[in-house]
Tab-separated table of C-alpha atoms in Angstrom:
chain	number	residue	atom	x	y	z
A	286	MET	CA	3.070	-50.813	2.250
A	287	SER	CA	2.366	-50.715	-1.520
A	288	SER	CA	4.902	-50.912	-4.165
A	289	THR	CA	3.559	-48.145	-6.161
A	290	THR	CA	6.207	-46.146	-7.857
A	291	PRO	CA	6.175	-42.417	-6.317
A	292	PRO	CA	4.414	-39.805	-8.757
A	293	ASP	CA	7.794	-37.956	-8.803
A	294	ALA	CA	9.181	-36.217	-12.087
A	295	ARG	CA	12.165	-34.639	-10.708
A	296	GLY	CA	14.482	-37.507	-11.095
A	297	ALA	CA	15.085	-40.851	-12.489
A	298	ASP	CA	12.965	-43.830	-11.345
A	299	PRO	CA	15.046	-45.466	-8.593
A	300	ALA	CA	12.456	-48.433	-7.923
A	301	SER	CA	14.879	-51.001	-9.207
A	302	ALA	CA	17.569	-50.182	-6.752
A	303	PRO	CA	18.143	-52.730	-3.904
A	304	GLY	CA	16.633	-52.045	-0.299
A	305	ARG	CA	14.223	-49.501	-1.603
A	306	VAL	CA	10.798	-48.863	0.227
A	307	ALA	CA	8.324	-47.192	-2.130
A	308	PRO	CA	5.706	-45.187	0.099
A	309	GLY	CA	2.176	-46.354	-0.222
A	310	ASP	CA	-0.515	-44.481	-2.180
A	311	SER	CA	-1.815	-42.686	1.107
A	312	ASP	CA	1.936	-41.003	1.787
A	313	TRP	CA	1.480	-39.094	-1.408
A	314	SER	CA	-2.287	-38.391	-1.473
A	315	ASP	CA	-3.363	-38.327	2.269
A	316	PRO	CA	-3.691	-34.367	3.298
A	317	GLU	CA	-3.191	-35.482	7.024
A	318	ARG	CA	0.094	-37.229	6.178
A	319	LEU	CA	1.344	-34.593	3.671
A	320	ALA	CA	0.541	-31.903	6.190
A	321	ARG	CA	2.479	-33.770	8.971
A	322	VAL	CA	5.375	-33.914	6.681
A	323	ALA	CA	5.184	-30.258	5.683
A	324	LEU	CA	4.817	-29.016	9.228
A	325	ALA	CA	8.036	-31.116	10.619
A	326	ARG	CA	9.761	-29.358	7.841
A	327	VAL	CA	8.443	-25.963	8.730
A	328	PHE	CA	8.811	-26.013	12.479
A	329	GLY	CA	11.071	-28.893	13.544
A	330	PRO	CA	10.617	-30.944	16.773
A	331	GLU	CA	11.496	-28.058	19.027
A	332	HIS	CA	8.061	-25.999	18.345
A	333	ARG	CA	5.753	-27.772	21.014
A	334	ARG	CA	2.832	-25.026	20.307
A	335	ALA	CA	2.847	-26.326	16.694
A	336	ALA	CA	2.243	-30.014	17.968
A	337	VAL	CA	-0.666	-28.751	20.455
A	338	GLU	CA	-2.362	-27.250	17.593
A	339	VAL	CA	-1.966	-30.339	15.633
A	340	ARG	CA	-3.566	-32.518	18.037
A	341	ARG	CA	-6.408	-29.906	18.682
A	342	ARG	CA	-7.172	-29.028	15.292
A	343	GLY	CA	-5.541	-31.645	13.156
A	344	ALA	CA	-2.392	-31.388	10.907
A	345	SER	CA	-4.206	-30.490	7.540
A	346	GLU	CA	-5.966	-27.647	8.947
A	347	VAL	CA	-3.026	-26.120	10.657
A	348	TRP	CA	-0.990	-26.636	7.360
A	349	ASN	CA	-3.468	-25.056	5.235
A	350	ALA	CA	-3.472	-21.989	7.581
A	351	LEU	CA	0.266	-21.624	7.174
A	352	ARG	CA	1.034	-22.873	3.373
A	353	ALA	CA	0.832	-19.503	2.048
A	354	ALA	CA	3.674	-18.418	4.207
A	355	HIS	CA	6.156	-21.245	3.394
A	356	PRO	CA	5.682	-21.293	-0.212
A	357	SER	CA	9.144	-23.160	-0.645
A	358	VAL	CA	7.993	-26.348	1.617
A	359	ASP	CA	6.858	-29.139	-0.666
A	360	PRO	CA	6.006	-32.248	1.297
A	361	LEU	CA	6.480	-34.480	-1.776
A	362	ARG	CA	9.924	-33.484	-1.953
A	363	ASP	CA	10.689	-34.840	1.338
A	364	LEU	CA	8.811	-38.009	0.651
A	365	ASP	CA	10.697	-38.676	-2.367
A	366	ALA	CA	14.035	-38.084	-0.747
A	367	ALA	CA	12.911	-40.363	2.012
A	368	TRP	CA	12.142	-43.148	-0.714
A	369	ARG	CA	15.364	-42.784	-2.421
A	370	ALA	CA	17.179	-43.418	1.027
A	371	GLY	CA	15.103	-46.662	1.602
A	372	ALA	CA	12.957	-44.975	4.391
A	373	ARG	CA	9.202	-45.030	5.300
A	374	LEU	CA	7.109	-42.348	6.957
A	375	VAL	CA	5.300	-43.617	10.026
A	376	CYS	CA	2.506	-41.251	11.529
A	377	PRO	CA	0.531	-41.411	14.631
A	378	GLN	CA	-2.541	-43.029	12.890
A	379	ASP	CA	-0.721	-45.995	11.644
A	380	ALA	CA	-0.389	-49.438	12.581
A	381	GLU	CA	3.287	-49.162	12.990
A	382	TRP	CA	3.263	-46.112	15.352
A	383	PRO	CA	4.668	-47.036	18.852
A	384	LEU	CA	1.831	-46.364	21.294
A	385	GLU	CA	4.700	-45.855	23.995
A	386	LEU	CA	5.612	-42.427	22.407
A	387	ASP	CA	2.041	-40.867	22.934
A	388	ALA	CA	3.119	-40.700	26.759
A	389	LEU	CA	5.467	-37.803	25.665
A	390	ASP	CA	2.243	-35.551	25.531
A	391	ARG	CA	1.062	-36.431	29.008
A	392	LEU	CA	4.481	-35.162	30.687
A	393	ARG	CA	3.855	-32.002	32.425
A	394	ASP	CA	6.410	-29.055	31.502
A	395	ALA	CA	8.381	-27.844	34.517
A	396	GLY	CA	8.798	-24.470	32.702
A	397	ASP	CA	12.126	-25.251	31.235
A	398	GLY	CA	10.959	-26.083	27.947
A	399	SER	CA	12.267	-29.583	28.521
A	400	VAL	CA	9.084	-31.370	27.506
A	401	ILE	CA	8.569	-31.539	23.920
A	402	GLY	CA	5.742	-33.869	23.331
A	403	THR	CA	5.094	-36.751	20.816
A	404	PRO	CA	6.863	-36.236	17.588
A	405	LEU	CA	4.569	-35.069	14.315
A	406	ALA	CA	5.944	-38.248	12.409
A	407	LEU	CA	9.011	-40.515	12.405
A	408	TRP	CA	11.179	-41.519	9.358
A	409	VAL	CA	12.406	-45.070	9.652
A	410	ARG	CA	15.111	-47.047	7.656
A	411	GLY	CA	15.148	-50.628	8.524
A	412	PRO	CA	12.811	-53.638	8.816
A	413	VAL	CA	11.796	-53.486	12.491
A	414	ASN	CA	8.000	-52.776	13.257
A	415	LEU	CA	8.378	-49.784	15.845
A	416	SER	CA	4.767	-50.779	17.309
A	417	GLU	CA	6.464	-54.177	18.131
A	418	LEU	CA	9.592	-52.716	19.501
A	419	PRO	CA	8.993	-51.289	23.063
A	420	PRO	CA	7.793	-54.032	25.239
A	421	ARG	CA	11.003	-55.794	24.322
A	422	ALA	CA	13.660	-53.193	24.022
A	423	VAL	CA	16.049	-51.560	26.409
A	424	THR	CA	17.754	-48.089	26.260
A	425	VAL	CA	21.484	-48.087	26.602
A	426	VAL	CA	23.328	-44.711	26.736
A	427	GLY	CA	26.367	-43.127	28.074
A	428	CYS	CA	29.286	-40.685	27.485
A	429	ARG	CA	31.087	-40.356	24.218
A	430	THR	CA	34.491	-40.311	25.548
A	431	ALA	CA	34.022	-43.741	27.325
A	432	THR	CA	36.855	-45.758	28.858
A	433	SER	CA	37.626	-49.111	28.066
A	434	TYR	CA	35.735	-50.211	31.170
A	435	GLY	CA	32.487	-48.566	29.846
A	436	LEU	CA	32.983	-49.906	26.267
A	437	HIS	CA	33.408	-53.469	27.462
A	438	LEU	CA	30.389	-53.267	29.602
A	439	ALA	CA	28.134	-51.560	27.195
A	440	GLY	CA	29.114	-54.151	24.654
A	441	GLU	CA	28.715	-56.968	27.032
A	442	ILE	CA	25.235	-55.674	28.272
A	443	ALA	CA	23.965	-55.283	24.917
A	444	PHE	CA	25.152	-58.612	23.681
A	445	ALA	CA	23.605	-60.435	26.389
A	446	MET	CA	20.337	-58.716	26.138
A	447	ALA	CA	20.471	-58.984	22.457
A	448	GLU	CA	20.775	-62.885	23.144
A	449	GLN	CA	17.958	-63.004	25.110
A	450	GLY	CA	15.629	-61.336	22.768
A	451	TRP	CA	15.772	-57.786	23.623
A	452	ALA	CA	16.337	-54.879	21.297
A	453	VAL	CA	18.855	-52.282	22.197
A	454	VAL	CA	18.036	-48.527	21.615
A	455	SER	CA	20.593	-46.036	21.688
A	456	GLY	CA	21.731	-42.701	19.787
A	457	ALA	CA	24.727	-43.890	17.371
A	458	ALA	CA	27.014	-41.648	18.956
A	459	PHE	CA	30.804	-42.396	19.655
A	460	GLY	CA	31.620	-44.150	22.736
A	461	ILE	CA	28.881	-46.174	24.699
A	462	ASP	CA	26.132	-45.878	22.036
A	463	ALA	CA	28.204	-47.410	19.320
A	464	ALA	CA	29.335	-49.973	21.837
A	465	ALA	CA	25.859	-50.945	22.556
A	466	HIS	CA	24.845	-51.048	19.009
A	467	ARG	CA	27.951	-53.419	18.079
A	468	GLY	CA	27.112	-55.579	21.018
A	469	ALA	CA	23.587	-56.215	20.069
A	470	LEU	CA	24.648	-56.581	16.456
A	471	ALA	CA	27.312	-59.202	17.327
A	472	ALA	CA	24.634	-61.167	18.910
A	473	ALA	CA	22.457	-61.090	15.789
A	474	GLY	CA	19.724	-58.830	17.655
A	475	PRO	CA	17.798	-55.832	16.764
A	476	THR	CA	19.075	-52.501	17.533
A	477	VAL	CA	17.760	-49.116	16.732
A	478	ALA	CA	19.521	-45.848	16.312
A	479	VAL	CA	17.734	-42.617	16.918
A	480	LEU	CA	19.268	-39.811	15.015
A	481	ALA	CA	19.392	-36.027	15.604
A	482	GLY	CA	19.546	-35.411	11.944
A	483	GLY	CA	17.721	-36.870	8.850
A	484	VAL	CA	17.698	-40.490	8.526
A	485	ASP	CA	19.605	-40.061	5.025
A	486	VAL	CA	22.312	-38.111	6.701
A	487	PRO	CA	24.643	-40.501	8.799
A	488	TYR	CA	26.045	-39.026	11.965
A	489	PRO	CA	28.914	-39.190	13.113
A	490	THR	CA	30.120	-39.624	9.513
A	491	ALA	CA	32.510	-42.321	10.802
A	492	HIS	CA	29.552	-44.627	11.787
A	493	VAL	CA	28.360	-44.755	8.288
A	494	GLU	CA	28.930	-48.395	7.844
A	495	LEU	CA	27.506	-48.960	11.585
A	496	LEU	CA	24.430	-47.125	10.621
A	497	GLU	CA	24.086	-49.294	7.293
A	498	GLU	CA	24.413	-52.358	9.292
A	499	ILE	CA	21.855	-51.175	11.707
A	500	ALA	CA	19.447	-50.530	8.917
A	501	ARG	CA	19.889	-54.112	7.641
A	502	THR	CA	18.708	-55.947	10.510
A	503	GLY	CA	17.152	-53.122	13.073
A	504	ALA	CA	16.174	-49.530	12.495
A	505	VAL	CA	17.387	-45.963	12.039
A	506	VAL	CA	14.940	-43.567	13.220
A	507	SER	CA	14.577	-39.770	13.088
A	508	GLU	CA	11.634	-37.184	13.523
A	509	VAL	CA	13.438	-34.584	11.500
A	510	SER	CA	13.025	-34.400	7.533
A	511	PRO	CA	15.110	-36.009	5.143
A	512	GLY	CA	18.532	-34.068	4.262
A	513	THR	CA	18.662	-32.316	7.802
A	514	PRO	CA	22.080	-31.792	9.358
A	515	PRO	CA	22.120	-32.676	13.292
A	516	TYR	CA	21.817	-29.191	14.811
A	517	ARG	CA	23.290	-29.179	18.109
A	518	ARG	CA	19.908	-28.809	20.150
A	519	ARG	CA	18.539	-31.555	18.627
A	520	PHE	CA	20.652	-34.151	20.267
A	521	LEU	CA	18.841	-33.257	23.441
A	522	THR	CA	15.056	-33.159	21.793
A	523	ARG	CA	15.813	-36.758	20.016
A	524	ASN	CA	16.646	-38.095	23.676
A	525	ARG	CA	12.947	-38.168	24.712
A	526	ILE	CA	12.319	-40.594	21.615
A	527	ILE	CA	15.297	-42.769	22.812
A	528	ALA	CA	13.711	-43.028	26.384
A	529	ALA	CA	10.187	-43.634	25.089
A	530	LEU	CA	10.968	-46.518	22.719
A	531	SER	CA	12.139	-48.956	25.682
A	532	ARG	CA	10.974	-50.553	28.886
A	533	GLY	CA	13.846	-48.475	30.727
A	534	THR	CA	17.310	-46.962	30.308
A	535	VAL	CA	20.650	-48.284	31.194
A	536	LEU	CA	23.202	-45.699	31.759
A	537	VAL	CA	27.033	-46.760	31.323
A	538	GLU	CA	29.514	-44.004	32.266
A	539	ALA	CA	28.486	-40.453	32.188
A	540	GLY	CA	30.326	-37.320	33.467
A	541	HIS	CA	28.583	-34.667	35.270
A	542	ARG	CA	27.575	-32.705	32.310
A	543	SER	CA	27.029	-35.623	29.924
A	544	GLY	CA	24.215	-35.440	27.495
A	545	ALA	CA	23.187	-38.774	28.368
A	546	LEU	CA	21.847	-37.610	31.667
A	547	ASN	CA	19.160	-35.990	29.876
A	548	THR	CA	18.081	-39.388	28.268
A	549	VAL	CA	17.775	-40.521	32.014
A	550	ALA	CA	15.705	-37.540	32.683
A	551	HIS	CA	13.137	-38.329	30.237
A	552	THR	CA	13.211	-41.627	31.418
A	553	ARG	CA	12.549	-40.681	35.132
A	554	ARG	CA	9.646	-38.310	33.689
A	555	LEU	CA	8.006	-41.260	31.973
A	556	GLY	CA	7.990	-43.277	34.977
A	557	ARG	CA	10.093	-45.985	33.586
A	558	PRO	CA	13.163	-47.594	35.313
A	559	VAL	CA	16.634	-45.801	35.458
A	560	MET	CA	19.393	-48.311	35.716
A	561	VAL	CA	22.981	-47.283	36.474
A	562	VAL	CA	26.135	-48.991	36.064
A	563	PRO	CA	28.513	-48.015	38.871
A	564	GLY	CA	32.384	-47.169	38.034
A	565	PRO	CA	35.703	-46.634	39.894
A	566	VAL	CA	35.218	-43.893	42.300
A	567	THR	CA	38.300	-42.378	40.895
A	568	SER	CA	36.807	-42.028	37.158
A	569	ALA	CA	35.306	-38.876	36.008
A	570	MET	CA	33.611	-40.663	33.533
A	571	SER	CA	31.452	-42.303	36.159
A	572	ALA	CA	30.671	-39.300	38.452
A	573	GLY	CA	27.689	-38.641	36.740
A	574	CYS	CA	26.221	-42.301	37.404
A	575	HIS	CA	27.444	-42.038	40.832
A	576	ARG	CA	25.529	-38.797	41.472
A	577	LEU	CA	22.370	-40.110	40.274
A	578	LEU	CA	22.609	-43.059	42.643
A	579	ARG	CA	23.366	-40.881	45.406
A	580	ASP	CA	20.707	-37.944	44.751
A	581	PHE	CA	18.002	-40.075	43.013
A	582	ARG	CA	18.272	-43.311	45.064
A	583	GLU	CA	14.552	-43.864	45.135
A	584	GLN	CA	14.395	-43.706	41.360
A	585	THR	CA	17.779	-45.119	40.202
A	586	VAL	CA	18.579	-48.866	40.466
A	587	LEU	CA	22.266	-50.196	40.626
A	588	VAL	CA	22.834	-52.767	38.017
A	589	THR	CA	25.837	-54.809	36.965
A	590	GLY	CA	24.851	-56.788	33.993
A	591	ALA	CA	22.173	-58.224	31.983
A	592	GLU	CA	20.680	-60.448	34.733
A	593	ASP	CA	20.056	-57.160	36.934
A	594	ILE	CA	18.617	-55.486	33.940
A	595	ARG	CA	15.841	-58.136	33.061
A	596	GLU	CA	15.286	-58.418	36.840
A	597	GLU	CA	14.021	-54.739	36.514
A	598	ILE	CA	12.312	-54.625	33.378
A	599	ALA	CA	11.184	-58.320	32.312
A	600	SER	CA	7.409	-59.418	32.621
A	601	ILE	CA	6.549	-60.867	35.670
A	602	GLY	CA	7.059	-64.749	35.664
A	603	SER	CA	9.584	-64.543	32.820
A	604	LEU	CA	12.889	-64.571	34.999
A	605	VAL	CA	14.974	-67.836	35.528
A	606	GLN	CA	15.665	-67.886	39.412
A	607	ARG	CA	19.395	-67.066	39.962
A	608	PRO	CA	21.653	-69.827	41.233
A	609	ALA	CA	22.444	-69.841	45.152
A	610	SER	CA	25.570	-68.527	46.116
A	611	GLY	CA	28.296	-70.625	47.786
A	612	ASN	CA	28.286	-71.275	51.383
A	613	GLY	CA	29.427	-68.654	53.832
A	614	PRO	CA	31.990	-69.541	56.587
A	615	ARG	CA	29.537	-69.272	59.265
A	616	ASP	CA	26.854	-71.362	57.352
A	617	GLY	CA	26.127	-74.626	59.029
A	618	LEU	CA	27.226	-73.706	62.231
A	619	SER	CA	24.542	-74.384	65.125
A	620	GLU	CA	22.716	-71.230	66.404
A	621	ALA	CA	24.377	-71.304	69.749
A	622	VAL	CA	27.823	-71.003	68.259
A	623	ARG	CA	26.482	-68.177	65.793
A	624	GLU	CA	25.244	-66.381	68.613
A	625	LEU	CA	28.464	-66.489	70.252
A	626	LEU	CA	30.465	-65.291	67.053
A	627	ASP	CA	27.708	-62.308	66.955
A	628	ALA	CA	28.428	-61.387	70.716
A	629	MET	CA	32.064	-60.811	69.512
A	630	PRO	CA	33.241	-57.313	68.826
A	631	ALA	CA	34.251	-56.854	65.079
A	632	ARG	CA	37.887	-55.934	65.881
A	633	ALA	CA	38.688	-55.810	69.813
A	634	ALA	CA	39.310	-58.709	71.885
A	635	VAL	CA	37.041	-59.908	74.457
A	636	GLY	CA	37.389	-62.499	77.730
A	637	VAL	CA	35.461	-65.582	78.023
A	638	SER	CA	33.424	-64.179	81.183
A	639	VAL	CA	32.267	-61.295	79.171
A	640	LEU	CA	31.147	-63.771	76.355
A	641	ALA	CA	29.229	-65.708	78.862
A	642	ARG	CA	27.569	-63.018	80.078
A	643	ARG	CA	26.613	-61.693	76.944
A	644	THR	CA	25.202	-65.087	75.438
A	645	GLY	CA	23.793	-66.331	79.145
A	646	LEU	CA	26.081	-69.657	78.596
A	647	ARG	CA	28.460	-71.036	81.045
A	648	PRO	CA	31.988	-69.996	80.946
A	649	GLU	CA	33.152	-73.330	80.339
A	650	ALA	CA	30.666	-73.857	77.794
A	651	VAL	CA	31.743	-70.876	75.731
A	652	LEU	CA	35.396	-71.937	76.133
A	653	ALA	CA	34.621	-75.231	74.731
A	654	MET	CA	33.329	-73.727	71.851
A	655	LEU	CA	35.894	-71.256	71.107
A	656	GLY	CA	38.587	-74.085	70.799
A	657	PRO	CA	37.114	-75.769	67.875
A	658	LEU	CA	36.431	-71.945	66.335
A	659	ALA	CA	40.015	-71.176	66.601
A	660	VAL	CA	40.906	-74.493	64.796
A	661	GLU	CA	38.407	-73.608	62.022
A	662	GLY	CA	40.024	-69.982	61.644
A	663	LEU	CA	36.990	-67.852	62.856
A	664	VAL	CA	38.585	-66.568	65.878
A	665	GLU	CA	41.825	-66.313	67.403
A	666	ASN	CA	43.351	-66.287	70.961
A	667	VAL	CA	45.407	-62.975	71.394
A	668	ALA	CA	46.219	-61.006	74.452
A	669	GLY	CA	43.026	-59.958	76.509
A	670	GLY	CA	41.162	-62.752	75.128
A	671	TYR	CA	39.582	-63.940	71.891
A	672	ARG	CA	38.874	-61.964	68.634
A	673	LEU	CA	37.368	-62.542	65.474
A	674	THR	CA	39.548	-63.272	62.345
A	675	ASP	CA	39.053	-61.672	58.942
A	676	LEU	CA	37.059	-64.906	58.145
A	677	GLY	CA	35.028	-64.774	61.030
A	678	ARG	CA	33.600	-61.280	60.261
A	679	ALA	CA	32.729	-62.327	56.915
A	680	PRO	CA	28.828	-62.259	56.861
A	681	SER	CA	26.536	-65.586	56.429
A	682	ASN	CA	24.823	-66.531	53.190
A	683	PRO	CA	21.205	-65.271	53.739
A	684	SER	CA	20.278	-68.004	51.224
A	685	HIS	CA	21.746	-70.875	53.062
A	686	PRO	CA	18.913	-72.966	54.944
A	687	ALA	CA	20.415	-72.179	58.159
A	688	THR	CA	20.191	-68.591	57.884
A	689	SER	CA	16.949	-67.877	56.195
A	690	GLY	CA	14.745	-67.040	59.045
A	691	ARG	CA	14.545	-65.059	62.228
A	692	ARG	CA	14.151	-66.179	65.751
A	693	SER	CA	10.694	-65.276	67.504
A	694	GLY	CA	11.049	-65.121	71.234
A	695	THR	CA	14.473	-67.260	71.750
A	696	GLN	CA	16.753	-65.819	74.136
A	697	PRO	CA	20.731	-66.484	73.486
A	698	GLY	CA	20.917	-68.652	76.775
A	699	ALA	CA	17.789	-70.618	76.296
A	700	ALA	CA	19.344	-73.859	74.773
A	701	HIS	CA	22.083	-74.615	77.128
A	702	GLY	CA	21.985	-78.213	75.806
A	703	GLU	CA	23.652	-77.075	72.497
A	704	ALA	CA	26.383	-75.127	73.916
A	705	ASP	CA	28.280	-78.432	74.652
A	706	ARG	CA	28.111	-79.704	70.909
A	707	SER	CA	31.030	-79.272	68.630
A	708	PRO	CA	30.826	-76.059	66.539
A	709	THR	CA	31.857	-77.965	63.285
A	710	ARG	CA	29.829	-77.652	60.389
A	711	SER	CA	26.771	-80.227	60.117
A	712	THR	CA	24.268	-80.343	57.576
A	713	ALA	CA	22.299	-82.963	59.908
A	714	ASP	CA	21.875	-80.502	62.422
A	715	PRO	CA	22.142	-76.862	61.359
A	716	GLY	CA	20.511	-75.597	64.553
A	717	PRO	CA	17.081	-73.919	64.515
A	718	ASP	CA	16.051	-71.119	62.255
A	719	GLY	CA	16.402	-67.460	63.285
A	720	GLU	CA	20.372	-66.938	63.266
A	721	ASN	CA	21.583	-63.240	62.474
A	722	PRO	CA	22.321	-63.402	58.617
A	723	ASP	CA	24.357	-60.455	58.730
A	724	GLY	CA	27.026	-61.722	61.621
A	725	GLU	CA	27.048	-58.245	63.164
A	726	ASN	CA	27.816	-57.411	66.898
A	727	PRO	CA	24.475	-56.833	68.665
A	728	ASP	CA	26.144	-54.540	70.901
A	729	GLY	CA	27.647	-52.213	68.289
A	730	GLU	CA	31.214	-52.539	69.812
A	731	THR	CA	34.203	-52.048	68.024
């Protein structure tokens, strides 16, 4: 942008004030840009019909037809107010315009008025270039009355994502939003706050310092005219921008009627990933999260941290492989021994003859295997036979080499020679591939 001093005769020249961003010459002279500023003042974001007319006829033509009916609207006044607040105007024809917002125009309205479309323009405070934001941004939202659990997780997730070079987008509200912004700032990463009022109207007022800090390193964004208070309905309309400015949305705590669910709905309509952090089943602040996981299971992913989130939204080939988990109690056992454990009921005791029949092994071979398993703590000898212990019921680690495949055509009793081996763990002879990694009872007995 040019540093040209605005041709404003309504007040003193503030060009020397720190952090001011003077509009370019085009802001003050381009009829199309001036018309968008005026129409945003007249209609606000709720009037989809005005935006449709602008796309069809152009902003300048629409404003020329309406100008006489709104003599008090002066787009230069809004440009001057934005300039004094250190904000700039970004229009769809600008290089800084995030193309991801255009997807909002392609959404089909379900008849409830929830689809509003692309903003006429955006007012932006801060150094972040919006066009470069969405490919490396994640939205983090949630309830205002968050618990300490939710605040901690939101901050941790935002911090970890920012450390990895991701921007964090949210709405600057109390609770989860503020925790997400602060987490990103603590990691010295960019964060973007999308407001329901003007960029020069900090809301909530308790977040004046937070919004100033965001504007220094990230961006404070709004589609409504400078000086406009945050009307209640506009908290919902701005949520579509919060959803559209990122690769996906993470929900951290939300009640059944939380406004954050509206952001999730926009994300789902845009076809972008919806990620939900679960909470305690007894917490009302996580009821909305759990409902999403239950009712929209095909469109919702459960995540527990930044690693899960990056797995959903990062580019292919950019992820570092997770380290393998530790060995499970059944890992390293031979196939015959694992089949014996799988043949045992989950809770009830069973005799040696029954196990021999289920596995196809000789009773003396089964008995020889049960002794060492009892020493290992995987089974115990009780009245009525043998049964699995808590340790023995634990599933095997699917990533362990001995559990990584499925057997093709091998019957449980086909390898009698293995039945006489000691069932102790051995990396030299883990047994053939194909063990059941779940360690479940194939007969379904309890």
